[in-house]
Amino acid sequence: MKLSQASWWLAACMGTLINASGILEVDLVFPRNESYAPIDSFPVVFAFQNAELARYLNPRLTYDLWSWDNSNNTFPSWEELRWVNWTDYDTYFAHSYFSKFNKEGRWRVRWTLSWDSCDQDILESGHSLRDGIIHNSTTWSTDFTIKNSAPKVDLIAATSNKTCPGEYGVAINVTDKTMKIPFGVSWSGGKYTNDTCAVLAFSPTPTPNPCRVHINKTTVESMEASLHARLCNSLNPPDDCPEEGKNAAQQLAVTGIFLFLSTVGAIGFLFKL
Ligand SMILES: *[C@@H]1O[C@H](CO)[C@@H](O)[C@H](O)[C@H]1NC(C)=O
Ligand SMILES: *[C@@H]1O[C@H](CO)[C@@H](O)[C@H](O)[C@H]1NC(C)=O
Ligand SMILES: *[C@@H]1O[C@H](CO)[C@@H](O)[C@H](O)[C@H]1NC(C)=O
Ligand SMILES: *[C@@H]1O[C@H](CO)[C@@H](O)[C@H](O)[C@H]1NC(C)=O
Ligand SMILES: *[C@@H]1O[C@H](CO)[C@@H](O)[C@H](O)[C@H]1NC(C)=O
Ligand SMILES: *[C@@H]1O[C@H](CO)[C@@H](O)[C@H](O)[C@H]1NC(C)=O
Ligand SMILES: *[C@@H]1O[C@H](CO)[C@@H](O)[C@H](O)[C@H]1NC(C)=O
Ligand SMILES: *[C@@H]1O[C@H](CO)[C@@H](O)[C@H](O)[C@H]1NC(C)=O
């Protein structure tokens, strides 16, 4: 319908405006509902836009890759977020590579984002009947196909300027207000947030805009470098690894990872499966 399309475009155009307020957005950046050529190391990439707003929300990201062709083939996975320095990034990329996508098949990514926020009323009233933390989560899924005739995986092209439906993203309206969790309240997020939670805004759920995320060459190179370092550290290292002994190679890999971690907001160097 014309009208809804127009309002979708309006929402898309207002992206930068929305960005200016306290909206944390978590997107599945790759894969999308598309077809890709088989590849040895298939990336799964999530982006946290306005990453600093995630700091007090104790976000958790779990997902699985489920095969349409053989439902026994399910690869559960997750991203390690607890040690992320959220304030270091505008957009934080969490990514992993998977080795099971070197032949044709149809797949589904099912991902669940969980987050916690302050229950302001409970915390202010001082009643300890409940823990004062609101737990929330949401689950999305995207299908993709591995096909010999499909284009190669290209993270830069995939995120260049296409339109992309909101189903790839979750937007959370975070206020400036934070609260201290009282002593004695057990909240798993406490030790990663200095016992501080954030208050969420009462507002209609904002419209996500995953198209705002663009992966550039620098980011791709750092992701590939961390993958390479990881592979060189594995039992079957590729031929182009540094010549040094195993310990030296490990040392280098670790240094490399930290180097790239600190220069670009790309992490998720675990080579899974
Ligand atoms: C899935 O696993 C079950 C039990 O291990 C087996 O009987 C079945 O044949 C498997 N299905 C496929 C498609 O491999
Ligand atoms: C976060 O950054 C600070 C300063 O850059 C650093 O001292 C600290 O170790 C970092 N924390 C983690 C968990 O990496
Ligand atoms: C959980 O988040 C959704 C989407 O942001 C929101 O609609 C819902 O009200 C939240 N639930 C709670 C208990 O806060
Ligand atoms: C993927 O896209 C096709 C059309 O291109 C659509 O029919 C299908 O519903 C989409 N699936 C998902 C899970 O988004
Ligand atoms: C997307 O980018 C390509 C090349 O950069 C350009 O030719 C095309 O017009 C752009 N499309 C839109 C919808 O902006
Ligand atoms: C943790 O919070 C306390 C106040 O409750 C503050 O004094 C301290 O500096 C905070 N620590 C960090 C690392 O932010
Ligand atoms: C976020 O919440 C604030 C406070 O309720 C509200 O003023 C603002 O419009 C909301 N932003 C969006 C994009 O919904
Ligand atoms: C590439 O993207 C990263 C992360 O979004 C950003 O920090 C960096 O400035 C970009 N580099 C270039 C050359 O655009």
CSV table of C-alpha atoms and ligand atoms in Angstrom, one decimal:
chain,number,residue,atom,x,y,z
A,1,MET,CA,0.0,0.0,0.0
A,2,LYS,CA,1.3,3.5,-0.9
A,3,LEU,CA,0.8,5.1,2.5
A,4,SER,CA,2.6,2.5,4.6
A,5,GLN,CA,5.4,2.5,2.1
A,6,ALA,CA,5.7,6.3,2.4
A,7,SER,CA,5.7,6.1,6.2
A,8,TRP,CA,8.4,3.4,6.1
A,9,TRP,CA,10.6,5.7,4.0
A,10,LEU,CA,9.9,8.5,6.4
A,11,ALA,CA,11.0,6.4,9.3
A,12,ALA,CA,14.1,5.4,7.3
A,13,CYS,CA,14.9,9.0,6.5
A,14,MET,CA,14.5,10.0,10.1
A,15,GLY,CA,17.1,7.5,11.1
A,16,THR,CA,19.7,10.1,12.0
A,17,LEU,CA,17.2,12.0,14.1
A,18,ILE,CA,16.3,8.9,16.0
A,19,ASN,CA,19.9,8.2,16.4
A,20,ALA,CA,20.4,11.4,18.2
A,21,SER,CA,18.1,10.4,21.1
A,22,GLY,CA,18.8,7.4,23.3
A,23,ILE,CA,18.1,4.5,21.0
A,24,LEU,CA,20.2,1.4,21.2
A,25,GLU,CA,19.7,-0.7,18.2
A,26,VAL,CA,20.9,-4.3,17.8
A,27,ASP,CA,20.8,-5.6,14.2
A,28,LEU,CA,21.6,-8.8,12.5
A,29,VAL,CA,23.8,-7.3,9.8
A,30,PHE,CA,24.7,-10.5,8.0
A,31,PRO,CA,23.4,-12.9,6.7
A,32,ARG,CA,20.2,-11.4,5.2
A,33,ASN,CA,17.3,-13.1,3.5
A,34,GLU,CA,19.4,-13.8,0.4
A,35,SER,CA,21.5,-16.4,-1.3
A,36,TYR,CA,25.3,-16.7,-1.1
A,37,ALA,CA,27.9,-18.9,-2.7
A,38,PRO,CA,29.5,-21.6,-0.6
A,39,ILE,CA,32.4,-20.4,1.5
A,40,ASP,CA,34.8,-22.0,4.0
A,41,SER,CA,34.3,-19.3,6.7
A,42,PHE,CA,30.9,-17.9,6.8
A,43,PRO,CA,30.4,-14.7,8.9
A,44,VAL,CA,27.5,-14.0,11.1
A,45,VAL,CA,27.6,-10.3,12.1
A,46,PHE,CA,25.6,-8.3,14.6
A,47,ALA,CA,25.8,-4.5,15.1
A,48,PHE,CA,25.1,-2.5,18.2
A,49,GLN,CA,24.3,1.0,17.1
A,50,ASN,CA,24.8,3.7,19.8
A,51,ALA,CA,26.7,1.0,21.6
A,52,GLU,CA,27.4,3.1,24.7
A,53,LEU,CA,23.7,2.7,25.6
A,54,ALA,CA,24.2,-1.0,26.1
A,55,ARG,CA,26.6,-0.4,29.0
A,56,TYR,CA,24.1,-0.9,31.8
A,57,LEU,CA,21.7,-3.2,30.1
A,58,ASN,CA,23.7,-6.5,30.5
A,59,PRO,CA,22.9,-7.5,26.9
A,60,ARG,CA,23.1,-11.2,25.9
A,61,LEU,CA,23.0,-12.5,22.4
A,62,THR,CA,22.4,-16.1,21.6
A,63,TYR,CA,21.5,-17.7,18.3
A,64,ASP,CA,21.4,-20.8,16.3
A,65,LEU,CA,21.9,-21.8,12.7
A,66,TRP,CA,19.3,-24.3,11.8
A,67,SER,CA,19.3,-26.4,8.6
A,68,TRP,CA,16.1,-26.7,6.6
A,69,ASP,CA,17.4,-29.7,4.9
A,70,ASN,CA,18.4,-31.7,8.0
A,71,SER,CA,16.8,-30.5,11.2
A,72,ASN,CA,19.4,-32.5,13.1
A,73,ASN,CA,21.9,-29.9,11.9
A,74,THR,CA,21.5,-27.1,14.5
A,75,PHE,CA,24.5,-25.1,15.6
A,76,PRO,CA,23.9,-23.1,18.7
A,77,SER,CA,26.1,-20.1,19.3
A,78,TRP,CA,26.4,-16.9,21.2
A,79,GLU,CA,28.4,-13.7,21.3
A,80,GLU,CA,30.6,-12.8,24.3
A,81,LEU,CA,29.5,-9.4,25.4
A,82,ARG,CA,30.3,-9.2,29.0
A,83,TRP,CA,33.7,-7.8,28.6
A,84,VAL,CA,32.9,-5.2,25.9
A,85,ASN,CA,33.9,-1.7,26.7
A,86,TRP,CA,30.7,-0.2,25.3
A,87,THR,CA,31.8,3.4,25.5
A,88,ASP,CA,34.7,2.8,23.2
A,89,TYR,CA,32.4,2.3,20.1
A,90,ASP,CA,29.7,4.2,18.2
A,91,THR,CA,28.8,0.9,16.4
A,92,TYR,CA,30.1,-2.3,17.9
A,93,PHE,CA,30.3,-5.3,15.7
A,94,ALA,CA,30.0,-8.8,17.3
A,95,HIS,CA,30.8,-11.5,14.8
A,96,SER,CA,31.7,-15.2,14.4
A,97,TYR,CA,32.7,-17.3,11.5
A,98,PHE,CA,31.3,-20.8,10.8
A,99,SER,CA,32.8,-23.6,8.8
A,100,LYS,CA,29.7,-25.5,7.8
A,101,PHE,CA,28.6,-23.4,4.9
A,102,ASN,CA,30.9,-24.7,2.1
A,103,LYS,CA,28.1,-26.5,0.3
A,104,GLU,CA,24.5,-25.8,-0.8
A,105,GLY,CA,21.8,-25.7,1.7
A,106,ARG,CA,18.9,-23.7,3.2
A,107,TRP,CA,19.4,-22.2,6.6
A,108,ARG,CA,17.7,-20.2,9.3
A,109,VAL,CA,19.4,-17.9,11.8
A,110,ARG,CA,17.3,-17.6,15.0
A,111,TRP,CA,18.6,-15.0,17.4
A,112,THR,CA,17.6,-13.9,20.8
A,113,LEU,CA,18.6,-10.6,22.4
A,114,SER,CA,18.1,-10.4,26.1
A,115,TRP,CA,18.5,-7.3,28.2
A,116,ASP,CA,17.8,-6.0,31.8
A,117,SER,CA,16.7,-2.6,33.0
A,118,CYS,CA,15.8,-0.9,36.3
A,119,ASP,CA,12.4,-1.4,37.7
A,120,GLN,CA,12.3,2.1,38.9
A,121,ASP,CA,9.2,1.8,41.1
A,122,ILE,CA,10.5,-1.1,43.0
A,123,LEU,CA,14.0,0.3,43.4
A,124,GLU,CA,12.6,3.7,44.6
A,125,SER,CA,10.1,2.2,47.0
A,126,GLY,CA,12.9,0.1,48.5
A,127,HIS,CA,10.6,-3.0,48.7
A,128,SER,CA,12.6,-6.1,48.2
A,129,LEU,CA,9.7,-8.3,47.3
A,130,ARG,CA,11.0,-8.4,43.7
A,131,ASP,CA,14.6,-7.9,42.6
A,132,GLY,CA,14.0,-4.5,41.0
A,133,ILE,CA,15.2,-5.6,37.6
A,134,ILE,CA,13.1,-6.0,34.5
A,135,HIS,CA,14.2,-8.8,32.2
A,136,ASN,CA,13.2,-8.7,28.6
A,137,SER,CA,14.1,-10.5,25.5
A,138,THR,CA,13.1,-10.8,21.9
A,139,THR,CA,13.7,-13.4,19.2
A,140,TRP,CA,14.0,-13.0,15.4
A,141,SER,CA,14.8,-15.2,12.5
A,142,THR,CA,16.1,-14.8,9.0
A,143,ASP,CA,16.5,-17.4,6.3
A,144,PHE,CA,19.3,-17.6,3.9
A,145,THR,CA,20.5,-20.0,1.2
A,146,ILE,CA,23.9,-21.3,0.2
A,147,LYS,CA,23.8,-21.8,-3.6
A,148,ASN,CA,26.6,-22.5,-6.1
A,149,SER,CA,25.2,-19.9,-8.5
A,150,ALA,CA,24.8,-17.2,-5.9
A,151,PRO,CA,27.1,-14.2,-5.5
A,152,LYS,CA,30.1,-14.4,-3.1
A,153,VAL,CA,29.7,-13.3,0.5
A,154,ASP,CA,30.6,-9.6,0.5
A,155,LEU,CA,29.9,-7.8,3.8
A,156,ILE,CA,30.6,-4.4,2.3
A,157,ALA,CA,28.2,-4.9,-0.6
A,158,ALA,CA,25.6,-6.5,1.7
A,159,THR,CA,25.5,-3.4,3.9
A,160,SER,CA,26.1,-0.7,1.3
A,161,ASN,CA,22.8,1.1,0.6
A,162,LYS,CA,20.1,-1.4,0.1
A,163,THR,CA,16.7,-1.1,1.7
A,164,CYS,CA,16.3,-3.6,4.5
A,165,PRO,CA,13.2,-4.4,6.5
A,166,GLY,CA,13.0,-3.7,10.2
A,167,GLU,CA,12.9,-7.4,10.9
A,168,TYR,CA,16.6,-7.4,11.1
A,169,GLY,CA,16.8,-5.1,14.1
A,170,VAL,CA,15.6,-4.4,17.7
A,171,ALA,CA,15.5,-0.8,19.0
A,172,ILE,CA,15.4,0.0,22.7
A,173,ASN,CA,14.7,3.5,24.0
A,174,VAL,CA,17.2,4.1,26.9
A,175,THR,CA,16.9,7.2,29.2
A,176,ASP,CA,19.9,9.0,30.8
A,177,LYS,CA,18.8,7.8,34.1
A,178,THR,CA,20.7,5.0,35.9
A,179,MET,CA,20.1,3.5,39.3
A,180,LYS,CA,22.3,1.7,41.8
A,181,ILE,CA,21.3,-1.9,42.6
A,182,PRO,CA,21.0,-2.2,46.3
A,183,PHE,CA,23.3,-4.5,48.2
A,184,GLY,CA,21.9,-8.0,48.5
A,185,VAL,CA,20.0,-7.9,45.2
A,186,SER,CA,21.4,-10.7,43.0
A,187,TRP,CA,21.5,-9.6,39.4
A,188,SER,CA,23.8,-11.4,37.0
A,189,GLY,CA,24.5,-8.1,35.3
A,190,GLY,CA,25.8,-6.4,38.4
A,191,LYS,CA,29.4,-7.4,38.2
A,192,TYR,CA,29.6,-6.1,34.6
A,193,THR,CA,27.8,-2.8,35.2
A,194,ASN,CA,29.3,-1.8,38.6
A,195,ASP,CA,25.8,-2.7,40.0
A,196,THR,CA,24.2,-0.1,37.9
A,197,CYS,CA,21.1,-0.5,35.8
A,198,ALA,CA,19.5,1.9,33.2
A,199,VAL,CA,15.9,3.1,33.1
A,200,LEU,CA,14.2,2.5,29.8
A,201,ALA,CA,11.8,5.1,28.4
A,202,PHE,CA,8.0,4.5,28.3
A,203,SER,CA,7.6,5.0,24.6
A,204,PRO,CA,6.2,3.2,21.6
A,205,THR,CA,8.8,0.7,20.4
A,206,PRO,CA,11.0,2.7,18.1
A,207,THR,CA,11.5,1.6,14.5
A,208,PRO,CA,14.8,-0.1,13.9
A,209,ASN,CA,16.9,1.0,11.0
A,210,PRO,CA,19.4,-1.7,10.2
A,211,CYS,CA,20.3,0.0,6.9
A,212,ARG,CA,22.2,2.7,8.8
A,213,VAL,CA,24.9,0.1,9.5
A,214,HIS,CA,27.6,0.1,6.8
A,215,ILE,CA,30.5,-2.3,7.1
A,216,ASN,CA,33.7,-0.9,5.5
A,217,LYS,CA,36.9,-2.3,4.3
A,218,THR,CA,38.7,-1.6,7.6
A,219,THR,CA,36.2,-3.5,9.6
A,220,VAL,CA,36.2,-6.5,7.2
A,221,GLU,CA,40.0,-6.6,7.3
A,222,SER,CA,40.1,-6.7,11.0
A,223,MET,CA,37.4,-9.4,11.1
A,224,GLU,CA,39.4,-11.4,8.6
A,225,ALA,CA,42.7,-10.8,10.5
A,226,SER,CA,41.2,-12.1,13.7
A,227,LEU,CA,39.8,-15.1,11.9
A,228,HIS,CA,43.2,-15.8,10.4
A,229,ALA,CA,44.9,-15.4,13.7
A,230,ARG,CA,42.5,-17.8,15.2
A,231,LEU,CA,43.0,-20.4,12.4
A,232,CYS,CA,46.8,-20.1,12.7
A,233,ASN,CA,46.3,-21.0,16.4
A,234,SER,CA,44.2,-24.1,15.6
A,235,LEU,CA,45.3,-27.7,15.1
A,236,ASN,CA,45.3,-27.4,11.3
A,237,PRO,CA,46.8,-24.0,10.6
A,238,PRO,CA,46.7,-22.7,7.0
A,239,ASP,CA,49.9,-22.4,5.0
A,240,ASP,CA,50.3,-18.7,5.3
A,241,CYS,CA,50.7,-18.5,9.0
A,242,PRO,CA,53.9,-17.0,10.5
A,243,GLU,CA,56.8,-19.4,10.5
A,244,GLU,CA,57.6,-19.2,14.2
A,245,GLY,CA,57.1,-22.0,16.7
A,246,LYS,CA,53.8,-22.6,18.2
A,247,ASN,CA,54.2,-20.4,21.2
A,248,ALA,CA,55.3,-17.5,19.1
A,249,ALA,CA,52.4,-18.0,16.8
A,250,GLN,CA,50.0,-18.0,19.7
A,251,GLN,CA,51.6,-14.9,21.0
A,252,LEU,CA,51.3,-13.2,17.7
A,253,ALA,CA,47.7,-14.2,17.3
A,254,VAL,CA,46.8,-12.9,20.7
A,255,THR,CA,48.6,-9.6,20.1
A,256,GLY,CA,46.9,-9.3,16.8
A,257,ILE,CA,43.5,-9.8,18.2
A,258,PHE,CA,44.1,-7.2,20.9
A,259,LEU,CA,45.5,-4.8,18.4
A,260,PHE,CA,42.5,-5.1,16.1
A,261,LEU,CA,40.1,-5.1,19.0
A,262,SER,CA,41.5,-1.8,20.2
A,263,THR,CA,41.6,-0.2,16.7
A,264,VAL,CA,38.2,-1.2,15.3
A,265,GLY,CA,35.0,-2.2,17.0
A,266,ALA,CA,35.2,-5.7,15.8
A,267,ILE,CA,35.3,-8.7,18.0
A,268,GLY,CA,34.0,-12.2,18.1
A,269,PHE,CA,37.2,-13.9,17.2
A,270,LEU,CA,36.1,-17.3,18.3
A,271,PHE,CA,36.2,-19.6,15.4
A,272,LYS,CA,33.2,-21.8,16.1
A,273,LEU,CA,32.6,-25.3,14.9
B,1,LIG,C1,18.3,-37.2,12.6
B,1,LIG,O1,18.7,-37.9,13.8
B,1,LIG,C2,17.9,-39.0,14.0
B,1,LIG,C3,18.3,-39.7,15.4
B,1,LIG,O2,19.7,-39.6,15.5
B,1,LIG,C4,18.0,-40.0,12.9
B,1,LIG,O3,17.1,-41.2,13.1
B,1,LIG,C5,17.6,-39.4,11.6
B,1,LIG,O4,17.8,-40.2,10.5
B,1,LIG,C6,18.4,-38.1,11.4
B,1,LIG,N1,17.8,-37.3,10.3
B,1,LIG,C7,18.5,-37.0,9.2
B,1,LIG,C8,17.8,-36.2,8.1
B,1,LIG,O5,19.7,-37.2,9.2
B,2,LIG,C1,38.0,-0.9,29.2
B,2,LIG,O1,38.8,0.2,28.8
B,2,LIG,C2,39.7,0.7,29.9
B,2,LIG,C3,40.4,1.9,29.4
B,2,LIG,O2,40.6,1.9,28.0
B,2,LIG,C4,40.7,-0.5,30.2
B,2,LIG,O3,41.5,0.0,31.3
B,2,LIG,C5,39.9,-1.7,30.7
B,2,LIG,O4,40.7,-2.8,30.9
B,2,LIG,C6,38.9,-2.1,29.6
B,2,LIG,N1,38.1,-3.1,30.1
B,2,LIG,C7,38.0,-4.3,29.6
B,2,LIG,C8,37.0,-5.2,30.2
B,2,LIG,O5,38.6,-4.6,28.5
B,3,LIG,C1,10.0,-5.8,26.3
B,3,LIG,O1,10.4,-5.1,25.1
B,3,LIG,C2,9.4,-5.0,24.2
B,3,LIG,C3,10.0,-4.4,22.9
B,3,LIG,O2,10.9,-3.4,23.2
B,3,LIG,C4,8.3,-4.1,24.8
B,3,LIG,O3,7.2,-3.9,23.9
B,3,LIG,C5,7.8,-4.7,26.1
B,3,LIG,O4,6.9,-3.8,26.7
B,3,LIG,C6,9.0,-5.0,27.0
B,3,LIG,N1,8.5,-5.7,28.2
B,3,LIG,C7,8.7,-5.4,29.4
B,3,LIG,C8,8.2,-6.3,30.5
B,3,LIG,O5,9.3,-4.4,29.7
B,4,LIG,C1,12.7,-14.1,2.5
B,4,LIG,O1,12.4,-13.4,1.3
B,4,LIG,C2,11.3,-14.0,0.6
B,4,LIG,C3,11.1,-13.3,-0.7
B,4,LIG,O2,12.3,-12.8,-1.2
B,4,LIG,C4,10.1,-14.0,1.4
B,4,LIG,O3,9.0,-14.7,0.7
B,4,LIG,C5,10.3,-14.7,2.7
B,4,LIG,O4,9.2,-14.6,3.5
B,4,LIG,C6,11.5,-14.1,3.5
B,4,LIG,N1,11.7,-14.9,4.6
B,4,LIG,C7,12.1,-14.4,5.8
B,4,LIG,C8,12.2,-15.4,7.0
B,4,LIG,O5,12.3,-13.2,6.0
B,5,LIG,C1,23.6,2.3,-4.3
B,5,LIG,O1,25.0,2.4,-4.5
B,5,LIG,C2,25.3,2.2,-5.9
B,5,LIG,C3,26.8,2.3,-6.1
B,5,LIG,O2,27.4,2.9,-5.0
B,5,LIG,C4,24.6,3.3,-6.7
B,5,LIG,O3,24.9,3.1,-8.1
B,5,LIG,C5,23.1,3.2,-6.5
B,5,LIG,O4,22.4,4.3,-7.1
B,5,LIG,C6,22.8,3.3,-5.0
B,5,LIG,N1,21.4,3.0,-4.8
B,5,LIG,C7,20.6,3.7,-4.0
B,5,LIG,C8,19.2,3.3,-3.9
B,5,LIG,O5,21.0,4.7,-3.4
B,6,LIG,C1,31.1,2.1,40.9
B,6,LIG,O1,30.1,2.9,41.6
B,6,LIG,C2,30.6,3.6,42.7
B,6,LIG,C3,29.5,4.3,43.4
B,6,LIG,O2,28.5,3.4,43.7
B,6,LIG,C4,31.7,4.6,42.3
B,6,LIG,O3,32.2,5.2,43.5
B,6,LIG,C5,32.8,3.8,41.5
B,6,LIG,O4,33.7,4.8,41.1
B,6,LIG,C6,32.2,3.0,40.4
B,6,LIG,N1,33.3,2.3,39.8
B,6,LIG,C7,33.4,2.3,38.4
B,6,LIG,C8,34.6,1.5,37.9
B,6,LIG,O5,32.7,3.0,37.7
B,7,LIG,C1,12.3,7.8,23.6
B,7,LIG,O1,11.6,8.1,24.8
B,7,LIG,C2,11.6,9.5,25.1
B,7,LIG,C3,11.1,9.6,26.5
B,7,LIG,O2,9.9,8.9,26.7
B,7,LIG,C4,10.7,10.1,24.1
B,7,LIG,O3,10.6,11.5,24.3
B,7,LIG,C5,11.3,9.8,22.7
B,7,LIG,O4,10.4,10.3,21.7
B,7,LIG,C6,11.5,8.4,22.5
B,7,LIG,N1,12.2,8.2,21.2
B,7,LIG,C7,11.7,7.4,20.3
B,7,LIG,C8,12.5,7.3,19.0
B,7,LIG,O5,10.6,6.8,20.4
B,8,LIG,C1,35.0,1.9,9.2
B,8,LIG,O1,34.0,1.6,10.2
B,8,LIG,C2,34.4,1.7,11.5
B,8,LIG,C3,33.3,1.2,12.4
B,8,LIG,O2,32.0,1.6,12.0
B,8,LIG,C4,34.7,3.2,11.8
B,8,LIG,O3,35.1,3.4,13.1
B,8,LIG,C5,35.8,3.7,10.9
B,8,LIG,O4,36.0,5.0,11.0
B,8,LIG,C6,35.4,3.4,9.4
B,8,LIG,N1,36.6,3.7,8.6
B,8,LIG,C7,36.5,4.3,7.5
B,8,LIG,C8,37.8,4.5,6.7
B,8,LIG,O5,35.4,4.8,7.1
